[in-house]
mmCIF file of C-alpha atoms in Angstrom:
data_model
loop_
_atom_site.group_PDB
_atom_site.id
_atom_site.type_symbol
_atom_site.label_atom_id
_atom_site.label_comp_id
_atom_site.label_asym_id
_atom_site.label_seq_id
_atom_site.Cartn_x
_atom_site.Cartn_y
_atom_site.Cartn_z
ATOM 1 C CA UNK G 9 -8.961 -6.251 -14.422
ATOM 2 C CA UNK G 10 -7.605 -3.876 -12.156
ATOM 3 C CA UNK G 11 -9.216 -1.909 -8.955
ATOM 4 C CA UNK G 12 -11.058 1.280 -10.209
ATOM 5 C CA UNK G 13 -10.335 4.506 -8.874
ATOM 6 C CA UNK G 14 -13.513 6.750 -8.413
ATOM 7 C CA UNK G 15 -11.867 10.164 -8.080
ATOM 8 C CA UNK G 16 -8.386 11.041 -9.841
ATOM 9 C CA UNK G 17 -6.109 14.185 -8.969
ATOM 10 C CA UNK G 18 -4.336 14.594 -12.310
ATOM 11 C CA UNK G 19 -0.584 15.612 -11.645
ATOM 12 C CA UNK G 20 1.030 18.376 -13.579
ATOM 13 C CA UNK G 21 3.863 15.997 -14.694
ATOM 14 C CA UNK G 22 1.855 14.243 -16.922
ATOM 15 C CA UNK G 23 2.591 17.251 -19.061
ATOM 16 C CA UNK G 24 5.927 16.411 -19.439
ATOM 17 C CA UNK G 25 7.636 14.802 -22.738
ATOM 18 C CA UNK G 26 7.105 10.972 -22.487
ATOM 19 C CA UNK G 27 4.993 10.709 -19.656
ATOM 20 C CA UNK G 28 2.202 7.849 -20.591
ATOM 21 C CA UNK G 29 -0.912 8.210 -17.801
ATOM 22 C CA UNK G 30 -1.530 5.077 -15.881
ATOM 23 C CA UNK G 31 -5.003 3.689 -15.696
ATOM 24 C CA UNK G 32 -7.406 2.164 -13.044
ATOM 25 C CA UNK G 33 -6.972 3.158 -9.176
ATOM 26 C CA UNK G 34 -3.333 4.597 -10.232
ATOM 27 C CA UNK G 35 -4.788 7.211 -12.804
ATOM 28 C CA UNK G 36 -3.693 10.946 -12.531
ATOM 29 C CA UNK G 37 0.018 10.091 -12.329
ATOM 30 C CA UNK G 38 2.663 8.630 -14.980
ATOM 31 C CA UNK G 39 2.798 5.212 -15.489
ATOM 32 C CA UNK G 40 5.883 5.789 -16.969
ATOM 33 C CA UNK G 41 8.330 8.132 -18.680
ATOM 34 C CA UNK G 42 9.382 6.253 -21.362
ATOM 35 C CA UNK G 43 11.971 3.399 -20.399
ATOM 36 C CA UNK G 44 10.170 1.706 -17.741
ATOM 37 C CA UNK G 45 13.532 -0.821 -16.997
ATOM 38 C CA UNK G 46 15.777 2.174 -16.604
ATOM 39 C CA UNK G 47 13.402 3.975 -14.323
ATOM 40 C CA UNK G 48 13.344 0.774 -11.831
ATOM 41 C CA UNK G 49 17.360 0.841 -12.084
ATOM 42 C CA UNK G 50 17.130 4.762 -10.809
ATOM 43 C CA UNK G 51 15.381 3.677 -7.863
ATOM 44 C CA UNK G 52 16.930 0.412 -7.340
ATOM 45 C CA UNK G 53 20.440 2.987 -6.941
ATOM 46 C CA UNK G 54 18.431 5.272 -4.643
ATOM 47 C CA UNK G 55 18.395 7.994 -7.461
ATOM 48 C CA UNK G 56 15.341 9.578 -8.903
ATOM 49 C CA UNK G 57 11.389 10.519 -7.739
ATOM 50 C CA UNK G 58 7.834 8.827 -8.007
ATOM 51 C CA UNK G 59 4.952 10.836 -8.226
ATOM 52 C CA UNK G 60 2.089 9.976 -5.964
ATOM 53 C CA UNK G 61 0.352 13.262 -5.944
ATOM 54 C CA UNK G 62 -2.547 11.202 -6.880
ATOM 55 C CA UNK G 63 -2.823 9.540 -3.087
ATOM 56 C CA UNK G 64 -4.930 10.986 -0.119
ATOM 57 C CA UNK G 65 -3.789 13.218 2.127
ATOM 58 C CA UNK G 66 -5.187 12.934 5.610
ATOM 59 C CA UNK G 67 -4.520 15.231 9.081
ATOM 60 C CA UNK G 68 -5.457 14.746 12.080
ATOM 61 C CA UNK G 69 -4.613 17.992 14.643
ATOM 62 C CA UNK G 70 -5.414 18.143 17.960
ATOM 63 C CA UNK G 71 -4.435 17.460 21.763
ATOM 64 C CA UNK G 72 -5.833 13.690 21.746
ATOM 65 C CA UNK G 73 -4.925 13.040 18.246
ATOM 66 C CA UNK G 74 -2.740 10.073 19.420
ATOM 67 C CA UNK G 75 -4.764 8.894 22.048
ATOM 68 C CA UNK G 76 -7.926 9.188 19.471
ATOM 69 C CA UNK G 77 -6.210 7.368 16.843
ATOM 70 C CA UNK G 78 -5.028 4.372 19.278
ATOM 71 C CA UNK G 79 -8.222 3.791 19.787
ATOM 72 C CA UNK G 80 -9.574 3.238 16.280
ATOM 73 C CA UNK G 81 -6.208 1.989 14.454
ATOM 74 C CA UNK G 82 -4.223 -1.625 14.526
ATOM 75 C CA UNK G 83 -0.956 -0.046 15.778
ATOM 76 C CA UNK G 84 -0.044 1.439 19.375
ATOM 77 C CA UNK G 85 0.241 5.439 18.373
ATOM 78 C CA UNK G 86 -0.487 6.765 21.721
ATOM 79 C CA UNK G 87 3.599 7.569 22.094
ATOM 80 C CA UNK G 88 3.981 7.519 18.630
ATOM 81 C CA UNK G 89 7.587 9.403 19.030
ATOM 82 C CA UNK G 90 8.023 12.874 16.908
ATOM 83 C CA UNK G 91 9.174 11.421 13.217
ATOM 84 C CA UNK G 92 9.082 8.283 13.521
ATOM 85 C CA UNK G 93 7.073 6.563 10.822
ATOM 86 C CA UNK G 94 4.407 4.078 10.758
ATOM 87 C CA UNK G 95 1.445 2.335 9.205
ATOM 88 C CA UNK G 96 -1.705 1.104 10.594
ATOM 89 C CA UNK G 97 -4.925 -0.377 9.578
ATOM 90 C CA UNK G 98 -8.672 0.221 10.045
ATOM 91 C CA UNK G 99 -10.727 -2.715 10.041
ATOM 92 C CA UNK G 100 -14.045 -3.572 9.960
ATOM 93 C CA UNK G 101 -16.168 -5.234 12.733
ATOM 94 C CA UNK G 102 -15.379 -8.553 11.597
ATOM 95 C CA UNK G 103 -11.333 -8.127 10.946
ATOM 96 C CA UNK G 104 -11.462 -7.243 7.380
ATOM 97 C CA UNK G 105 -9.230 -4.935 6.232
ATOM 98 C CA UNK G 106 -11.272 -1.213 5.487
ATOM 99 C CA UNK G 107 -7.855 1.086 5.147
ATOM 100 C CA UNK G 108 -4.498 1.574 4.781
ATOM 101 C CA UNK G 109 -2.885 4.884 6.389
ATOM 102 C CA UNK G 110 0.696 5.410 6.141
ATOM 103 C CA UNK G 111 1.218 8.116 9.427
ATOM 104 C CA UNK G 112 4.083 9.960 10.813
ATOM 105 C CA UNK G 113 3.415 12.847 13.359
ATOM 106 C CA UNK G 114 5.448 16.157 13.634
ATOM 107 C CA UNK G 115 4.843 17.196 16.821
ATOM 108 C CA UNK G 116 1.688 18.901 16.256
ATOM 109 C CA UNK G 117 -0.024 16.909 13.262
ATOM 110 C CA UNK G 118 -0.535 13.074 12.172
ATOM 111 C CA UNK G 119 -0.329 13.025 8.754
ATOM 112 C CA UNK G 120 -1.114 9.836 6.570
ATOM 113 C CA UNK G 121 -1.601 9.341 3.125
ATOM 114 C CA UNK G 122 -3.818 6.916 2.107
ATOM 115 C CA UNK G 123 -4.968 5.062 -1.182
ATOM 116 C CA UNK G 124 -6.463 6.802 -4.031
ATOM 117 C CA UNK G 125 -10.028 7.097 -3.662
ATOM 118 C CA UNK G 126 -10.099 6.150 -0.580
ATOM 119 C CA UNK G 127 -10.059 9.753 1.505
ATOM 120 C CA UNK G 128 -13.671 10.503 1.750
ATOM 121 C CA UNK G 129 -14.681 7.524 3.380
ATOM 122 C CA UNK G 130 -12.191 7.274 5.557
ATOM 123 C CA UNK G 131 -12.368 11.079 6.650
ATOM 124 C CA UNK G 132 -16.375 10.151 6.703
ATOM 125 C CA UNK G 133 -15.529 7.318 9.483
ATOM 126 C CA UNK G 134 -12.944 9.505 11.306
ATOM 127 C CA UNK G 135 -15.592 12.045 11.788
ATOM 128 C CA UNK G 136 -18.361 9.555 13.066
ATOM 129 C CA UNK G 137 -15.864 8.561 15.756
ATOM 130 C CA UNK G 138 -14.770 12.103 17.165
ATOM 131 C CA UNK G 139 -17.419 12.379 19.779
ATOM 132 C CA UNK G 140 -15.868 14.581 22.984
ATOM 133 C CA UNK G 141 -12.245 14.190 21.622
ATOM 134 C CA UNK G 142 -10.390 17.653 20.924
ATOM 135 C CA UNK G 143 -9.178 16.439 17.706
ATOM 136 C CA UNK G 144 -9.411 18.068 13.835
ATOM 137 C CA UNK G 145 -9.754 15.886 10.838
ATOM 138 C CA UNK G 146 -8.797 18.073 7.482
ATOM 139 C CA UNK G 147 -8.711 16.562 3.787
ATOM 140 C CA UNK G 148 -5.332 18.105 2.894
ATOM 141 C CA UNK G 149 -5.748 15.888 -0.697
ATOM 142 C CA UNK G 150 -5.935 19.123 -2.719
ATOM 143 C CA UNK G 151 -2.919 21.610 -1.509
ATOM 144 C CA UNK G 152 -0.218 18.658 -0.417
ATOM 145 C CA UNK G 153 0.923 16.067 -2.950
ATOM 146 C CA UNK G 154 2.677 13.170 -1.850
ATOM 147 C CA UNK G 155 6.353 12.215 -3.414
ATOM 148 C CA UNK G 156 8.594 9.263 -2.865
ATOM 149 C CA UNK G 157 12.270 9.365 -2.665
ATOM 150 C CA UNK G 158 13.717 5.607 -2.777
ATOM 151 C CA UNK G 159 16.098 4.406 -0.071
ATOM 152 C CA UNK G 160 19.425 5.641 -0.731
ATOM 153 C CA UNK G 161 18.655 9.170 -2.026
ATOM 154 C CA UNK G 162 20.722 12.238 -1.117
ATOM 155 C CA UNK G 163 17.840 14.553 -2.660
ATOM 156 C CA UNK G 164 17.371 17.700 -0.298
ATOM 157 C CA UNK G 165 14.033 18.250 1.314
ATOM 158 C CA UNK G 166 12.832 21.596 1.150
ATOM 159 C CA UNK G 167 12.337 23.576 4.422
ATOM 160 C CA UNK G 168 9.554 22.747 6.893
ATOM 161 C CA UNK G 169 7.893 19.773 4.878
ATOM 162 C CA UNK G 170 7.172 16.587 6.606
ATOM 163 C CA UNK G 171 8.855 13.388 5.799
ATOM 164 C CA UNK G 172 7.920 9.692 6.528
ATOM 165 C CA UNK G 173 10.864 7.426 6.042
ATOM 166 C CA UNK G 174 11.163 4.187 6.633
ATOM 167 C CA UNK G 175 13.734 1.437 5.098
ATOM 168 C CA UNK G 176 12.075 1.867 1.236
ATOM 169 C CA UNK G 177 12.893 5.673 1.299
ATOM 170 C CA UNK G 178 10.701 8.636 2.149
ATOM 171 C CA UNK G 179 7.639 10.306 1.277
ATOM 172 C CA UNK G 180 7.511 13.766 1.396
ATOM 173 C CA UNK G 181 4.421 15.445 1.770
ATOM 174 C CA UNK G 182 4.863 18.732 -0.135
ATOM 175 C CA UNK G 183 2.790 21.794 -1.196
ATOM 176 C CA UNK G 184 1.063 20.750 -4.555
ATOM 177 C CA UNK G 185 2.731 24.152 -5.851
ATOM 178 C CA UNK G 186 6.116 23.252 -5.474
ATOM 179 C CA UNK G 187 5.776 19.463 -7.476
ATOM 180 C CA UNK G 188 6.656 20.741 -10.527
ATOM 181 C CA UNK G 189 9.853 23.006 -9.508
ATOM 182 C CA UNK G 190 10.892 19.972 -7.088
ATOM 183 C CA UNK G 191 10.796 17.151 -9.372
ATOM 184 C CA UNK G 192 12.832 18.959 -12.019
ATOM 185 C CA UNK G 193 15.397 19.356 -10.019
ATOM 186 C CA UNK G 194 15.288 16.009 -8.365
ATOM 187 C CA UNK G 195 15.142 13.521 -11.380
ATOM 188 C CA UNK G 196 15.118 11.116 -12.785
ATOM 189 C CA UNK G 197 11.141 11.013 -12.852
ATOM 190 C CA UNK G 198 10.192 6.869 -12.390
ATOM 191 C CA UNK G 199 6.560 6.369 -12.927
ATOM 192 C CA UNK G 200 4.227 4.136 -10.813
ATOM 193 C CA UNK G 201 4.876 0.827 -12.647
ATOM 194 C CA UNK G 202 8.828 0.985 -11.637
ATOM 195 C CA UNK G 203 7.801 1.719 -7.870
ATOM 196 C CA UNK G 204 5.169 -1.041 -8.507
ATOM 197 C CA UNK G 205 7.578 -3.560 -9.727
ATOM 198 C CA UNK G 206 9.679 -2.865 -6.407
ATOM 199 C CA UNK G 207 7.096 -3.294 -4.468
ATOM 200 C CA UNK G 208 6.375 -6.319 -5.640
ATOM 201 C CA UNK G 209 9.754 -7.387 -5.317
ATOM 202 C CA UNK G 210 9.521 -6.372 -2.232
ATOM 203 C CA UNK G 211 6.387 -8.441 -0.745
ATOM 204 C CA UNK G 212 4.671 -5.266 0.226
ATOM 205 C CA UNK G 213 1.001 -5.705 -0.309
ATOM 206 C CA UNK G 214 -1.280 -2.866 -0.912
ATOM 207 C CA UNK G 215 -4.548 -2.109 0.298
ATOM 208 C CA UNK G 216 -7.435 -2.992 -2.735
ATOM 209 C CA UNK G 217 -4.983 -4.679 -4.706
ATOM 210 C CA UNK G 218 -3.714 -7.388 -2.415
ATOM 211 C CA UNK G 219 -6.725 -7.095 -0.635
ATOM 212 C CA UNK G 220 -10.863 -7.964 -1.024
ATOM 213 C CA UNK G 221 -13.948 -8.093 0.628
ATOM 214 C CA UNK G 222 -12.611 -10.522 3.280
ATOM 215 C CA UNK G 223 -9.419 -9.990 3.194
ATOM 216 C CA UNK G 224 -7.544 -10.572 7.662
ATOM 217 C CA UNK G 225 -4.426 -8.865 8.044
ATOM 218 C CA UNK G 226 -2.959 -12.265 8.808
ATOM 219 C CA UNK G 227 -2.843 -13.110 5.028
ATOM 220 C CA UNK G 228 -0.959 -10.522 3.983
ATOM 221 C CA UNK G 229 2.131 -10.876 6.966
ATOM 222 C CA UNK G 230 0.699 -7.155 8.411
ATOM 223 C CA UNK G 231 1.107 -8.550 11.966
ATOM 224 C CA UNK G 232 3.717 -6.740 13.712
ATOM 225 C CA UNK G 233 4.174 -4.007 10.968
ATOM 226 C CA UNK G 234 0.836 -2.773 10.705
ATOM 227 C CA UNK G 235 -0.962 -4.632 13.661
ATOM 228 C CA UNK G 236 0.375 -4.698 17.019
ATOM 229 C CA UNK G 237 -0.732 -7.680 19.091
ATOM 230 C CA UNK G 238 -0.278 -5.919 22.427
ATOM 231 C CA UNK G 239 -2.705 -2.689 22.665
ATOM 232 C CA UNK G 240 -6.047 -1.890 23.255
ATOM 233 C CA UNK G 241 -9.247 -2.812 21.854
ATOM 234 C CA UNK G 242 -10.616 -1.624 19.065
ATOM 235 C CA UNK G 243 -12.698 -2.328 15.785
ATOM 236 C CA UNK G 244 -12.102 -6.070 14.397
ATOM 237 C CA UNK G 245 -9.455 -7.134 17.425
ATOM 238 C CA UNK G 246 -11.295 -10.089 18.161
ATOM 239 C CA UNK G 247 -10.914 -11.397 15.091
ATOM 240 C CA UNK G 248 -6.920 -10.225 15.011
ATOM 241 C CA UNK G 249 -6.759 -12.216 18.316
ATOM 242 C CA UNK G 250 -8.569 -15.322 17.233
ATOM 243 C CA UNK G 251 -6.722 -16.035 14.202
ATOM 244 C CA UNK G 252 -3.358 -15.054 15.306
ATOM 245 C CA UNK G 253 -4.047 -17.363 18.362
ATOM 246 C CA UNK G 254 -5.174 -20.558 16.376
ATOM 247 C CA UNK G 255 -2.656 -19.611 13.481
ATOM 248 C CA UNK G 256 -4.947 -20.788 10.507
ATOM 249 C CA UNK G 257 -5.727 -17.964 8.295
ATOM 250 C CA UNK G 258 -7.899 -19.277 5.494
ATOM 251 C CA UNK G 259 -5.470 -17.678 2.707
ATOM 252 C CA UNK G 260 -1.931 -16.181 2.699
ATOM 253 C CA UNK G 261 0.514 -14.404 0.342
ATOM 254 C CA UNK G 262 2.534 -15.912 -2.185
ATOM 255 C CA UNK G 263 5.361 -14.343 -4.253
ATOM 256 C CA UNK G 264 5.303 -16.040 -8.091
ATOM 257 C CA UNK G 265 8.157 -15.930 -10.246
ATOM 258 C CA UNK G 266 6.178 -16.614 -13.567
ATOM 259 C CA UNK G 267 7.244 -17.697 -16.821
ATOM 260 C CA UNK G 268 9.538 -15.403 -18.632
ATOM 261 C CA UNK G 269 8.913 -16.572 -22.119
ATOM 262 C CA UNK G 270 5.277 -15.493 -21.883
ATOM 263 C CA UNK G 271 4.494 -12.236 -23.433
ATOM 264 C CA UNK G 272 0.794 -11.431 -21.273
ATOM 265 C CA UNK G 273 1.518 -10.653 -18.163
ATOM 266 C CA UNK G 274 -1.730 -11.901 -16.006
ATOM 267 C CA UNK G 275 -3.896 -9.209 -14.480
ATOM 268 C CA UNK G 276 -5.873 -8.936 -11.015
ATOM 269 C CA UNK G 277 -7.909 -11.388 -10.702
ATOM 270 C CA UNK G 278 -5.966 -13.759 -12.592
ATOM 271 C CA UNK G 279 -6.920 -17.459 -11.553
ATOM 272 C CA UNK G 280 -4.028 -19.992 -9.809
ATOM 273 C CA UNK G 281 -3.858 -23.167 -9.843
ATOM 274 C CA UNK G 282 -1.855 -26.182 -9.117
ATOM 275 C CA UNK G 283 0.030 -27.163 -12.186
ATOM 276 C CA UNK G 284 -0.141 -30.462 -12.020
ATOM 277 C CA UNK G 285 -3.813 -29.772 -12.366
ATOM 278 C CA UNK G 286 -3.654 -28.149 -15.905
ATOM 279 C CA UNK G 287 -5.871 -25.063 -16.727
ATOM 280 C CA UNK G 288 -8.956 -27.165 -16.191
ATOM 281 C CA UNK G 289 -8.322 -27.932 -12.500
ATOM 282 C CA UNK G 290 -9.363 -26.280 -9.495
ATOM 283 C CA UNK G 291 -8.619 -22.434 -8.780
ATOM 284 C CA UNK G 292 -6.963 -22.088 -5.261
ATOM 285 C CA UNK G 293 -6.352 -18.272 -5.499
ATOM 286 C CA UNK G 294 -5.665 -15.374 -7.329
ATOM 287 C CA UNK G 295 -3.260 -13.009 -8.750
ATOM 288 C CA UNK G 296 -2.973 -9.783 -6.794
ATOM 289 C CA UNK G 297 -0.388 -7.844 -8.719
ATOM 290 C CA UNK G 298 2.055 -8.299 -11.468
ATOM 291 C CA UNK G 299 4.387 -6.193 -12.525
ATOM 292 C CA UNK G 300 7.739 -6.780 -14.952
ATOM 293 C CA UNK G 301 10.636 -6.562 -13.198
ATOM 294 C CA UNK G 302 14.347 -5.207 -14.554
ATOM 295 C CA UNK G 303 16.447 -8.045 -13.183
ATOM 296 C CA UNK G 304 13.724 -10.799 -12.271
ATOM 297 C CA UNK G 305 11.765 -10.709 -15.041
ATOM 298 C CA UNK G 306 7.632 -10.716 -14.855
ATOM 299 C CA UNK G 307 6.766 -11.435 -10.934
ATOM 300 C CA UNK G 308 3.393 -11.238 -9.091
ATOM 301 C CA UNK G 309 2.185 -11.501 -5.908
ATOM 302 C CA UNK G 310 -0.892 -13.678 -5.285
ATOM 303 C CA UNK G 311 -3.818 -14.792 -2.586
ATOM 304 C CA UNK G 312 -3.685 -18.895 -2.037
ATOM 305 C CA UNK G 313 -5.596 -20.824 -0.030
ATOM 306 C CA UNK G 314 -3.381 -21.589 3.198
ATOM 307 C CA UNK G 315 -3.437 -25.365 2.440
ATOM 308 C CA UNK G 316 -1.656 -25.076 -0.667
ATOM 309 C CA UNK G 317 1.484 -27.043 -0.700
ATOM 310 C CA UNK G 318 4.624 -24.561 -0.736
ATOM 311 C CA UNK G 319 7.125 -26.101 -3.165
ATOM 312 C CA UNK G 320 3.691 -26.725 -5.865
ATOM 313 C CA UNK G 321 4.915 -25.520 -9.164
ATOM 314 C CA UNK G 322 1.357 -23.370 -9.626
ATOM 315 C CA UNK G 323 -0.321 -22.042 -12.983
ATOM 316 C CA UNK G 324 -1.749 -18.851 -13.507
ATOM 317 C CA UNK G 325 -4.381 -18.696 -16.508
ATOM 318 C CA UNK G 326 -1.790 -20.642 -18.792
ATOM 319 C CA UNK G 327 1.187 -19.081 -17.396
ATOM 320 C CA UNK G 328 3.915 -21.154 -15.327
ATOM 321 C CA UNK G 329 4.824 -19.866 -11.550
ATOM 322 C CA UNK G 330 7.246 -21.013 -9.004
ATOM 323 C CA UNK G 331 6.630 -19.615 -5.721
ATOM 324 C CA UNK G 332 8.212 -18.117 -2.817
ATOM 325 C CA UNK G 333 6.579 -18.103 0.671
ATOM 326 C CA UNK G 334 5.669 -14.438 1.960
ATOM 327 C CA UNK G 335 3.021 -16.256 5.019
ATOM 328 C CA UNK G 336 3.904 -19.043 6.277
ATOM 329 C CA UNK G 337 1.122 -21.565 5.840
#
């Protein structure tokens, strides 16, 4: 079972020969384009394009947009320098994590994108906080479509769009009505499952994926990328505080190499347990996110509870896992 996406954008490149739609929170985009294993390659090399038109595009314009946003977000934006990119967190009044956003400012705007379905509440909680601030808070979902270049890439960006880039490449945030002429000049098209895969690989959790109900940024290893430790209050920090001071977050992140001679690759939700235990025995967590992967095979991050031992060969539904530590316990 995978996290369902309530409203889809559907992206003109799903016209295209070999395109196959993905499903759940990821539908409106490709899954993949035919050859998923060559598509992860392209971006592996830094070559080729991922369509995320299908994300949330969020601005927020206005003399105190920085200041505003400090105050609400988990990362110190009030000098958030021209360019330089970032991510941050909204959480709720008891630390759990609410939303992702994935900023860079240009001098006059913050722009974010943000997870697929996510927009309208997040705008709708943006709004409720504006009170005297001169800021503006636009949906720009619907004319701006987000694409990712991977790290490495020599693609030109066209004139006056904004770019976040970080060390996994960049995401352009271009005019919906230049995706189509862009990407066919800027292939190899790689579908969400390749970037996926990566990310995986990568230890990069994602927000209602990696994430639930209850989910501290503490499990995931956000501290110090998303969360900064050393700015003002806002929503949830006592909990941020408390946690990071005792250091005992009930769960944390694991990354499972899992059996390659398996053909079902486990979905969300999948159960883990210790092997030793057998199917039967007790579930301490849960798969997150699988994904196959061209060189490492099929891989998948996972929630554990903190306590399990980090050199336990685990078991997921019937399926062997080694694991690698992402938090340390």
């Amino acid at each position: 079972m995978q996290p369902q996406q309530r409203h889809s954008t559907i992206s003109p490149l799903l016209s295209l020969p070999g395109a196959v739609p993905a499903e759940g929170v990821d539908e409106g985009v490709a899954a993949h384009y035919g050859d998923l294993f060559r598509e992860q390659r392209a971006l592996a090399d830094g070559t080729g394009l991922v369509d995320l038109s299908h994300r949330g595009v969020v601005t927020v314009t206005g003399e105190d947009r920085l200041s505003w946003l400090h105050l609400l977000l988990t990362q110190h934006v009030s000098e958030l320098p021209v360019g330089q990119a970032t991510e941050a967190l909204i959480l709720s009044a008891h630390g759990h994590i609410e939303h992702a956003l994935y900023l860079v400012d240009d001098g006059e705007t913050v722009w974010a994108h943000v997870e697929p379905g996510t927009r309208e509440a997040l705008i709708a909680y943006l709004e409720s906080m504006k009170f005297f601030y001169r800021v503006e808070i636009a949906d720009r979902t619907d004319d701006i479509a987000v694409v990712h270049l991977p790290a490495g890439s020599i693609a030109e960006v066209p004139e006056g769009v904004v770019v976040r880039e970080t060390a996994h490449g960049r995401d352009l945030f271009l005019p919906r009505a230049e995706l189509e002429p862009y990407a066919a000049g800027h292939g190899p098209l790689a579908g969400i499952l390749a970037y996926e895969a990566l990310r995986v690989e990568g230890h990069r959790p994602r927000v209602r994926f990696e994430t639930d109900h209850r989910t501290i940024p503490h499990e995931l290893g956000l501290i110090g990328t998303a969360v900064h430790l050393e700015k003002g209050c806002y929503r949830g920090q006592e909990t941020v505080a408390r946690v990071h001071n005792l250091g005992k977050p009930p769960r944390r992140l694991v990354f499972l190499h899992l059996d390659g001679s398996e053909v079902h690759l486990p979905g969300h939700g999948a159960p883990v347990r210790l092997a030793a235990d057998g199917a039967e025995g007790r579930q301490l967590g849960f798969v997150t996110t699988s994904a196959r992967h061209h060189e490492l095979g099929p891989i998948a991050l996972a929630l554990v509870k903190r306590n399990v031992p980090v050199d336990a060969p685990l078991l997921v539904e019937e399926t062997a896992a080694s694991q690698e530590v992402v938090v340390e316990p």
